[in-house]
XYZ file of C-alpha atoms in Angstrom:
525
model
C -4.766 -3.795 29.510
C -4.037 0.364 28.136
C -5.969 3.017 28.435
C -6.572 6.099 26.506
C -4.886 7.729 29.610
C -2.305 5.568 29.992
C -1.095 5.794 26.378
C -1.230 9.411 25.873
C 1.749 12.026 26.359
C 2.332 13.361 29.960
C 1.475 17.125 28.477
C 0.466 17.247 25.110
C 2.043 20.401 23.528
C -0.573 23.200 22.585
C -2.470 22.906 19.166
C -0.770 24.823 16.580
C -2.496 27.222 14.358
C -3.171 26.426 10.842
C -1.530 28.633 8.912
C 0.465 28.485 5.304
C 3.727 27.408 6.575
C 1.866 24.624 8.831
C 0.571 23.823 5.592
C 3.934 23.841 3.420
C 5.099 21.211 6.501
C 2.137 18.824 5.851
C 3.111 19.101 2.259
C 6.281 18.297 2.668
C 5.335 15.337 4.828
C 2.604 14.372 2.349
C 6.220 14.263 -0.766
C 8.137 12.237 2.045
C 5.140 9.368 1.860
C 4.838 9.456 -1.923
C 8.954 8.983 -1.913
C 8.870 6.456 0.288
C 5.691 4.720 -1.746
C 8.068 5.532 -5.380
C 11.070 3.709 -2.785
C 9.857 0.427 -2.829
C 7.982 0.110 -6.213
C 10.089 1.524 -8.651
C 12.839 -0.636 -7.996
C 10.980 -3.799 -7.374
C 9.789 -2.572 -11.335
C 13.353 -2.730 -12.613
C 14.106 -5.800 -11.001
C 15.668 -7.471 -14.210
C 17.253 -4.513 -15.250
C 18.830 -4.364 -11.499
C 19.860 -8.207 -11.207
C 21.566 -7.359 -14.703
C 23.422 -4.719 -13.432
C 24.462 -6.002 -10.632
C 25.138 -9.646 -12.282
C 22.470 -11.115 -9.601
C 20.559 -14.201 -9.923
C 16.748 -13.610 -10.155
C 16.388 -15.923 -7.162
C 18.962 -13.232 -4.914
C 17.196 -9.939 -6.928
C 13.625 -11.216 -5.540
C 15.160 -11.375 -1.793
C 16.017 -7.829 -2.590
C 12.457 -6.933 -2.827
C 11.829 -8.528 0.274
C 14.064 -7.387 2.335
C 12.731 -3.975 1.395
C 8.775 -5.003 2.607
C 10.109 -6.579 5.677
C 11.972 -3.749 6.591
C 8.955 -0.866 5.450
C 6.034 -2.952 7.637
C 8.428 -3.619 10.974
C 8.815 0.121 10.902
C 4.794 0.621 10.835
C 3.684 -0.066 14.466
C 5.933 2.041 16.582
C 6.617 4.854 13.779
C 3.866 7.273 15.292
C 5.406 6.576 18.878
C 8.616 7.450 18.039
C 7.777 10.366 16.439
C 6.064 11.714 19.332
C 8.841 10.857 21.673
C 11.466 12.529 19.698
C 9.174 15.306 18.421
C 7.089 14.910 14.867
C 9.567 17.555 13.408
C 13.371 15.559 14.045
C 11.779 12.416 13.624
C 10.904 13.288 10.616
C 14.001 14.470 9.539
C 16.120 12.011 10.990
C 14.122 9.394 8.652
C 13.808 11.142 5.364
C 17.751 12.124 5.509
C 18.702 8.211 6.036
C 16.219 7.136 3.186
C 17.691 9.450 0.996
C 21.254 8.480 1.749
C 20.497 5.350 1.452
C 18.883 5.762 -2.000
C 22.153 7.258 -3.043
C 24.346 4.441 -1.778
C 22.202 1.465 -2.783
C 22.823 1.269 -6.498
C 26.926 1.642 -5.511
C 27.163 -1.696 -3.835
C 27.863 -4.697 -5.434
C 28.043 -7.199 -2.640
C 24.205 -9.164 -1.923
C 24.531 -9.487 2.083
C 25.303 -6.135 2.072
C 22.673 -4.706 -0.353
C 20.045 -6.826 1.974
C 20.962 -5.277 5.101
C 21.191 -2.002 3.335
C 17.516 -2.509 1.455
C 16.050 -3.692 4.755
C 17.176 -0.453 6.877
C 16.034 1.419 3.875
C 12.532 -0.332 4.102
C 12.815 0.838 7.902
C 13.357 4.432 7.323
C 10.896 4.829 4.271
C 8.259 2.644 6.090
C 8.575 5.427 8.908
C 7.534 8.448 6.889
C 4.055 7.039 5.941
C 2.154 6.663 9.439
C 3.590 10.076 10.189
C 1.449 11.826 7.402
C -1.881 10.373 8.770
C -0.516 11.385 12.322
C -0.151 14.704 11.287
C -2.967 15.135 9.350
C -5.383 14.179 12.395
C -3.174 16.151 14.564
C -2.926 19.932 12.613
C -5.655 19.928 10.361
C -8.542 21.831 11.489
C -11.970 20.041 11.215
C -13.566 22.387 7.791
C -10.454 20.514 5.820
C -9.242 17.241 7.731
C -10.857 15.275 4.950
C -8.608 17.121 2.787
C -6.221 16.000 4.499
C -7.442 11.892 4.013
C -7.901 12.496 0.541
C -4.016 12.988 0.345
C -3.157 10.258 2.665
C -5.376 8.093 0.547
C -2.746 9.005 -2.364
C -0.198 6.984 -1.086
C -2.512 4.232 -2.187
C -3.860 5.593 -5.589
C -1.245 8.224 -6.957
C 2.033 6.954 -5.956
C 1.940 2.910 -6.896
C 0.507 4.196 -10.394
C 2.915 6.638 -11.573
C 5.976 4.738 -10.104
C 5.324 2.428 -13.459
C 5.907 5.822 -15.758
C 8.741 6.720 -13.707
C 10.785 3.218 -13.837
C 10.532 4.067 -17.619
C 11.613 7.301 -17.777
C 14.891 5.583 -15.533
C 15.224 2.670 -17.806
C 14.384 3.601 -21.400
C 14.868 7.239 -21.514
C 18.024 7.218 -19.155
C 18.813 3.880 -19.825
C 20.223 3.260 -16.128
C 19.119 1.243 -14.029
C 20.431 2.924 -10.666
C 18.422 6.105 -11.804
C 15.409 3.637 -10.322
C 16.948 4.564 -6.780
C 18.568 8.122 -7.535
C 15.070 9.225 -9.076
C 13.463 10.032 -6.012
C 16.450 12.688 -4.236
C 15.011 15.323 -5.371
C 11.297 14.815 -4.284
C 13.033 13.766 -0.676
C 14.735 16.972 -0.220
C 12.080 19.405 -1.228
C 10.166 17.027 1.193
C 12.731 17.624 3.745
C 13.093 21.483 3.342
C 9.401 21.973 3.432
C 8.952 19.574 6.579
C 11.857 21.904 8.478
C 10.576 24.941 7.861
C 6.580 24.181 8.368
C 6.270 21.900 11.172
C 6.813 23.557 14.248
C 9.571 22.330 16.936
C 7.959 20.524 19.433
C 9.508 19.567 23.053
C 11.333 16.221 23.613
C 9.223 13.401 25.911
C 12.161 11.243 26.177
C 10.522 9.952 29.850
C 8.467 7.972 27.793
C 11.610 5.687 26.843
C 11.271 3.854 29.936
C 7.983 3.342 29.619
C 8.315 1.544 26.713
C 7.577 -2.224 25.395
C 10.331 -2.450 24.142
C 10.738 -6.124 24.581
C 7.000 -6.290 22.325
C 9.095 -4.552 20.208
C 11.357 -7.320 19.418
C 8.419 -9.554 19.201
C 6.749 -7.361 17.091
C 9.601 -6.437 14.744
C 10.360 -10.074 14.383
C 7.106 -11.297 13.546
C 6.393 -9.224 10.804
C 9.626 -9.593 9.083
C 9.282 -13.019 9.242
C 5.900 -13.284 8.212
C 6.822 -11.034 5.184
C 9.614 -13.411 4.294
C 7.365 -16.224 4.446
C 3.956 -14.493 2.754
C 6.377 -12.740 -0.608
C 8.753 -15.680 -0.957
C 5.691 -18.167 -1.155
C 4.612 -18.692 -4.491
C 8.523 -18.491 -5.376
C 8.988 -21.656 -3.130
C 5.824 -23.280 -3.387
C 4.508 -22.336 -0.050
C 4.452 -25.411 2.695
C 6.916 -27.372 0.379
C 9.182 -25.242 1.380
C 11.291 -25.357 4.529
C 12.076 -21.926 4.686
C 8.717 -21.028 4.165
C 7.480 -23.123 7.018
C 9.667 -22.011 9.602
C 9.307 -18.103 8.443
C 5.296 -18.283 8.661
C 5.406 -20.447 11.859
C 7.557 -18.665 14.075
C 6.526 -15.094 12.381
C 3.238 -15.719 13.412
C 4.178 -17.119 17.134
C 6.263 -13.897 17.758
C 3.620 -11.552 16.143
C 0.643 -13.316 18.416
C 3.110 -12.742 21.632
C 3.819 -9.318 20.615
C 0.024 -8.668 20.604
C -0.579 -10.489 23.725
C 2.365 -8.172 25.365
C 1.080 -4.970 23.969
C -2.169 -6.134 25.102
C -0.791 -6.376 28.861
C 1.726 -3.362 28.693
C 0.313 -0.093 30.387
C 1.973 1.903 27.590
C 2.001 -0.065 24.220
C 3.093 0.584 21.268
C -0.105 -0.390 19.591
C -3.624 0.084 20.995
C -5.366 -3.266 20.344
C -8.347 -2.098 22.211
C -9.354 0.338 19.163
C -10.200 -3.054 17.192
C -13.652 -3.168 19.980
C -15.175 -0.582 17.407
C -16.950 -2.015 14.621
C -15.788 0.864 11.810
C -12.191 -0.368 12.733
C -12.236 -4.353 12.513
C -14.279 -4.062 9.536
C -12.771 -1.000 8.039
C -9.417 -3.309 7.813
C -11.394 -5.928 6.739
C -12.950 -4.331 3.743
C -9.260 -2.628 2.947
C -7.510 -6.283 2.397
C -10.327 -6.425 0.146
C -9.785 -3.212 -1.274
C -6.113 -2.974 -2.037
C -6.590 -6.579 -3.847
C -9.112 -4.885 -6.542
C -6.597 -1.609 -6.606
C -3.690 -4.233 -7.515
C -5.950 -5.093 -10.595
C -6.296 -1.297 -12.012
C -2.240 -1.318 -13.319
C -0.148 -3.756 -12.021
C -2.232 -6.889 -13.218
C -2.624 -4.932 -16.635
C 1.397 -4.412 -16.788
C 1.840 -7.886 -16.086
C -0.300 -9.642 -18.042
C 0.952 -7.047 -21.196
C 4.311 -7.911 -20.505
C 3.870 -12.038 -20.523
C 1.487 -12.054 -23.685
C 2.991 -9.101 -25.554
C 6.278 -8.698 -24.174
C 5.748 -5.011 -23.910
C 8.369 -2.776 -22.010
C 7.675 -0.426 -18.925
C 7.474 2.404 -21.007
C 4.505 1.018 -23.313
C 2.307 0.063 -20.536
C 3.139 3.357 -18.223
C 0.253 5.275 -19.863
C -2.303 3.096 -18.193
C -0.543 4.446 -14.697
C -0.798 7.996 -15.646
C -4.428 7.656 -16.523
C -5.134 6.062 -13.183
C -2.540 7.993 -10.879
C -2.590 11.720 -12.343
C -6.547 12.018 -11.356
C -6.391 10.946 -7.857
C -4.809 15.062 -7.328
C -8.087 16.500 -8.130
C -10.586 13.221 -7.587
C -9.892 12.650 -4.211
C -10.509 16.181 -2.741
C -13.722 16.405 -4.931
C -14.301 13.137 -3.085
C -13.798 14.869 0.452
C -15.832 17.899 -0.472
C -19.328 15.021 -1.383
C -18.384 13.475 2.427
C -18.873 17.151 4.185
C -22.537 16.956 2.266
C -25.027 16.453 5.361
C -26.903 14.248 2.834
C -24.656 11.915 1.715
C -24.027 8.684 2.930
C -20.271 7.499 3.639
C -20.993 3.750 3.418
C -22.355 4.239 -0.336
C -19.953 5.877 -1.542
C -17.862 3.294 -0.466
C -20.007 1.070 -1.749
C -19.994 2.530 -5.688
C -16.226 2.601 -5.130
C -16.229 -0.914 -4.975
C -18.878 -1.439 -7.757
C -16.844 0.312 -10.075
C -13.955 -1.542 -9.601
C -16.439 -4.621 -9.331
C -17.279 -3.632 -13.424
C -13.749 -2.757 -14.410
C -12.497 -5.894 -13.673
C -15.389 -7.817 -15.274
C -14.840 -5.635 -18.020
C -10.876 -6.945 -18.336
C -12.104 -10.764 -17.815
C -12.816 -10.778 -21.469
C -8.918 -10.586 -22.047
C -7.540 -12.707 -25.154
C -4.257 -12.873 -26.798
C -4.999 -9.744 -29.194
C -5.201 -7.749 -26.200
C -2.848 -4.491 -26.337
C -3.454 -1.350 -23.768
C -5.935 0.445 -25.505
C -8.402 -2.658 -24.749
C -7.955 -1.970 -20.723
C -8.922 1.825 -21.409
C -12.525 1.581 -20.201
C -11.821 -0.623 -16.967
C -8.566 1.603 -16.301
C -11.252 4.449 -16.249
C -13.551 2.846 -13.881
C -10.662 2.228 -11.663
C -10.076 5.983 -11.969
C -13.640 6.575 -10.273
C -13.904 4.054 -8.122
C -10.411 4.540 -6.351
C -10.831 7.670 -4.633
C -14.284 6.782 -3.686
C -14.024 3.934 -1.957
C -10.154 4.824 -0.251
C -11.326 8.414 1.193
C -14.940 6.934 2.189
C -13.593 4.103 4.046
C -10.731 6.450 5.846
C -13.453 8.589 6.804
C -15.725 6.418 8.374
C -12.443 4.733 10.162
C -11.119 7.889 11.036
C -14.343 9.312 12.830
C -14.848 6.277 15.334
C -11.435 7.562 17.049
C -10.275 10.285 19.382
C -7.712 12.896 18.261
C -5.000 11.856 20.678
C -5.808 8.221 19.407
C -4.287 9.231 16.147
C -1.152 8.262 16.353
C -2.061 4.556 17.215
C -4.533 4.466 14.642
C -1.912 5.679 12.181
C 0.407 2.541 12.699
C -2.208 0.319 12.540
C -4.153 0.969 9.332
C 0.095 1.340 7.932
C 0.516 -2.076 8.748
C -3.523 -3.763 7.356
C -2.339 -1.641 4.424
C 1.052 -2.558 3.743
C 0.698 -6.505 4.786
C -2.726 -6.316 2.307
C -0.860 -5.563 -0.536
C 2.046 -8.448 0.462
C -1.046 -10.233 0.590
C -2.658 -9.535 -2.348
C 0.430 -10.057 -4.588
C 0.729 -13.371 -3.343
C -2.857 -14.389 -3.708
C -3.011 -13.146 -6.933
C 0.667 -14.692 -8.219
C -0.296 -18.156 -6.856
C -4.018 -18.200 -8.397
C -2.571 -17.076 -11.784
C -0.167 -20.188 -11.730
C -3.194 -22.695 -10.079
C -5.167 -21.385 -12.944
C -2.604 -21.170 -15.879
C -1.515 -25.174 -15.045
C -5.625 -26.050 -15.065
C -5.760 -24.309 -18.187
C -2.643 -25.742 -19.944
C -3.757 -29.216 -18.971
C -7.187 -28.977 -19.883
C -5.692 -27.654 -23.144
C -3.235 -30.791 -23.336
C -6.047 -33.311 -22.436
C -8.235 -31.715 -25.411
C -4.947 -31.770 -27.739
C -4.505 -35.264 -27.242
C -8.140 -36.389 -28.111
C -7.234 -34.715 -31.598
C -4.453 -36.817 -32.549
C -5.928 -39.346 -34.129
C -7.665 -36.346 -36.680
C -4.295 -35.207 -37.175
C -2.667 -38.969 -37.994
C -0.168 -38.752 -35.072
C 2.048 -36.702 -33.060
C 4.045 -36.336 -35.598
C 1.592 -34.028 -37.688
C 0.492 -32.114 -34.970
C 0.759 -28.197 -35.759
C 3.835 -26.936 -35.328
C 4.671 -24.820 -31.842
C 1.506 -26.417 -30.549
C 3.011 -26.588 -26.703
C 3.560 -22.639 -27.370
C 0.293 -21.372 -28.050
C -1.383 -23.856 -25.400
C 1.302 -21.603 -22.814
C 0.098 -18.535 -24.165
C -3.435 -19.049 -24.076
C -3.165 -20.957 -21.135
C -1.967 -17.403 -19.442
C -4.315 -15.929 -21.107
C -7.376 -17.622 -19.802
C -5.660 -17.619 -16.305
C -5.382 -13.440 -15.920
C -9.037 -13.517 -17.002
C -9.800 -15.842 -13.770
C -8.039 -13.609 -11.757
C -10.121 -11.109 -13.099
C -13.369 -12.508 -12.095
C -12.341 -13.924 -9.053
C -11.257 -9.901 -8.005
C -14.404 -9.167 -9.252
C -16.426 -11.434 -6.588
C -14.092 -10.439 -3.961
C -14.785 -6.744 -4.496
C -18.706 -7.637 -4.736
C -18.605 -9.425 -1.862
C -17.092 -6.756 -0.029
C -20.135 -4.229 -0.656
C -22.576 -6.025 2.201
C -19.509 -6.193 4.466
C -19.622 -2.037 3.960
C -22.854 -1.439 4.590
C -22.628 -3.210 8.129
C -19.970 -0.291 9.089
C -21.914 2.299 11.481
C -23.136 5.472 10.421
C -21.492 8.422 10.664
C -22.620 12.054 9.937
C -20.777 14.297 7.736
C -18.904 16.675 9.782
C -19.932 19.970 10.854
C -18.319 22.855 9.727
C -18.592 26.003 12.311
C -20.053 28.785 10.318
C -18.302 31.908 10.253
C -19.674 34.711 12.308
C -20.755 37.863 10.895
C -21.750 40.007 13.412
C -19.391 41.597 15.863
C -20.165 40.212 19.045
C -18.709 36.994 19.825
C -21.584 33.987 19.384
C -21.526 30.688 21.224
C -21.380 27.868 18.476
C -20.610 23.990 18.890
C -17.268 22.739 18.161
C -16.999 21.199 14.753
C -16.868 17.080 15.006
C -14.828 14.901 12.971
């Protein structure tokens, strides 16, 4: 089994001194994660305006969006290592360049084997960039602002995902092309990159640590996940263990994952330390964010959906509802660091009312009907807006304190991969109970219907598009089930929070006023 020792670099280079072009770096690195976010979810948006364009079937357009997750999680776990092999700083760059070329290519090609090898290396690449910003973070920020510095990670959860929906309609109904979905994001990845090369230092190479490597976990590890993410999004699609395909991509994704955890478990320098998951704030920090990003899924995305179905509205007319959530989280989430540094304050409640306020905002949308439009979601969307940056920046807090600095990196990949597997998760659980629920309802519906006949005098007389409106309100009372079953799920999670272990806010060295130098204790985070 690893070590601390055995995992860490040979001579870890000196810590760098904050200063404003450190800062423009972890900026830039900060606009490389919210690309990579805007990568995957503005497209996956568009996906009927793509399979138009392109002339695809939706069956080959949702293997698309696959290929894409697959790709973004197997880059999760060794991201970090990588980057500290190669240096933070050409890493980096090396990632962010081939994401952006390969936004700019993507929309040119016509062909679907090669648009799924070219979306799954692009998954790869943009998957890459988001463990690095945590990394960094933990690794440059100096202890009076490294919460700061969580509150922006946490952004790639509550900023990016909600203004990719106004951004897919700015490419679609303002630009009216579809590739723009792709092409949108260039700019924000070269600013990225420009800031990242002039702001992060240069580091020295450590390529000794390429023999060291697992790298036979690797293919274990990289194979398992892809599979399982093949098997997990494609589900509901193919009706789970009806499905061949789904069978065989769960079964042997989870045999290779489970002997890619047993080797890293063995390896004297893995990829991923499996020994961090001994400390309670970790096991159940991951638990309590599968949890979490299933409630955050209901703030927009179930809106937008359920909108779409019962309204038909367009991208455009449910994108306000993202900017409501999403353009807060700049200002809410800092505000959100500054209560954690208060010595009186309590991580694990504020955590807690996180999850109570998105316990009440989706409560508050269970009482959905057909009449419905977006105005109706305006007091739950709020409520979301509250309890997002609360619970995300508590709960990476109170992770993020129970590890060691040169543990970062590890702790980077992992929380990448809980995070995006959750939300592979989530979708799933919450497109196959909407389709349980919406066939209950429709039958129940039917069943009543039929006892009615005789009232009516016969089939015949029944009301006209009476199959219809049992399909609509079937939906209908469906998205409110999902509703309240997100709502016991987030309520449930508040006990499993509370069980985390205490931790202190952190101490901030006061500033010394006097001349002579006096001794003070280091500042903990």
């Amino acid at each position: 089994m690893s070590t601390a020792s055995s995992t860490a670099p040979a001579a870890a280079p000196p810590q760098p001194v904050f200063d404003g072009r450190l800062a423009v770096g972890l900026f830039g690195i900060l606009l490389a994660a919210m690309m990579a976010g805007l990568c995957g979810r503005i497209p996956a948006l568009v996906s009927a305006d793509w399979q138009g364009g392109l002339g695809l079937a939706r069956d080959d357009a949702s293997w698309l969006i696959t290929a894409y997750s697959a790709g973004e999680l197997a880059a999760m776990p060794f991201a970090a290592w990588f980057a500290i092999t190669f240096s933070m700083r050409r890493f980096h760059l090396a990632m962010l360049a081939a994401a952006l070329v390969l936004s700019a290519l993507i929309p040119l090609a016509d062909d679907l084997p090669l648009l799924l090898f070219l979306r799954t290396v692009h998954g790869v690449c943009a998957g890459a960039l988001v463990p690095i910003l945590m990394m960094a973070a933990l690794r440059f920020l100096p202890a009076p602002i490294r919460l700061h510095g969580l509150a922006l990670f946490a952004m790639t959860a509550t900023l990016a995902p909600n203004i990719a929906l106004w951004l897919a309609a700015i490419c679609v109904d303002r630009l009216e092309d579809w590739r723009w979905a792709f092409w949108c994001v260039i700019p924000l990845g070269l600013t990225a990159a420009a800031m990242v090369a002039w702001g992060i230092p240069k580091m020295p190479l450590a390529l000794p640590r390429l023999k060291q490597a697992n790298w036979f976990g690797m293919c274990l590890g990289v194979c398992g996940l892809m599979l399982l993410v093949v098997g997990i999004d494609q589900g509901v699609r193919l009706d789970w263990f009806h499905s061949r395909l789904i069978v065989a991509a769960l079964g042997c994704g989870l045999g290779f994952f489970l002997l890619f955890l047993a080797s890293e478990w063995l390896h004297p320098a893995p990829f991923v330390r499996l020994d961090l998951l001994r400390r309670r704030n970790i096991w159940l920090g991951f638990a309590s964010l599968l949890g979490l990003l299933v409630a955050m899924s209901s703030a927009v995305a179930l809106p937008a959906n359920a909108l779409a179905s019962l309204q038909g509205f367009r991208i455009q007319q449910v994108a306000p509802l993202g900017l409501i959530v999403g353009l807060p989280q700049l200002v809410l989430g800092s505000c959100v660091a500054m209560l954690l540094y208060q010595r009186w304050v309590d991580a694990r409640h504020v955590f807690a009312a996180g999850l109570a306020c998105m316990a009440a905002a989706c409560w508050l949308a269970s009482g959905i009907n057909g009449e419905w439009m977006a105005q109706q979601f305006l007091w739950a969307t709020l409520l979301h807006v509250i309890g997002q940056p609360l619970a995300m920046v508590a709960m990476l807090f109170l992770i993020v304190s129970v590890v060691q600095p040169m543990e970062g990196p590890f702790l980077a990949g992992m929380v990448n991969i809980v995070r995006v597997l959750s939300t592979i998760v989530g979708s799933a659980f919450i497109g196959q109970l909407t389709l349980v629920r919406s066939r209950f309802h429709f039958e129940s519906l039917r069943d009543h219907a039929a006892n009615l006949l005789p009232q009516w005098g016969g089939f015949d007389a029944a009301p006209i598009g009476l199959a219809e409106t049992f399909i609509r309100e079937a939906n209908v009372l469906a998205v409110a089930d999902v509703y309240r079953a997100i709502a016991l799920l987030t309520l449930l999670l508040i006990p499993l929070v509370l069980k985390l272990q205490h931790i202190p806010a952190p101490v901030i060295p006061a500033v010394p006023k006097s001349t002579p130098p006096a001794s003070s204790a280091g500042a903990t985070s």
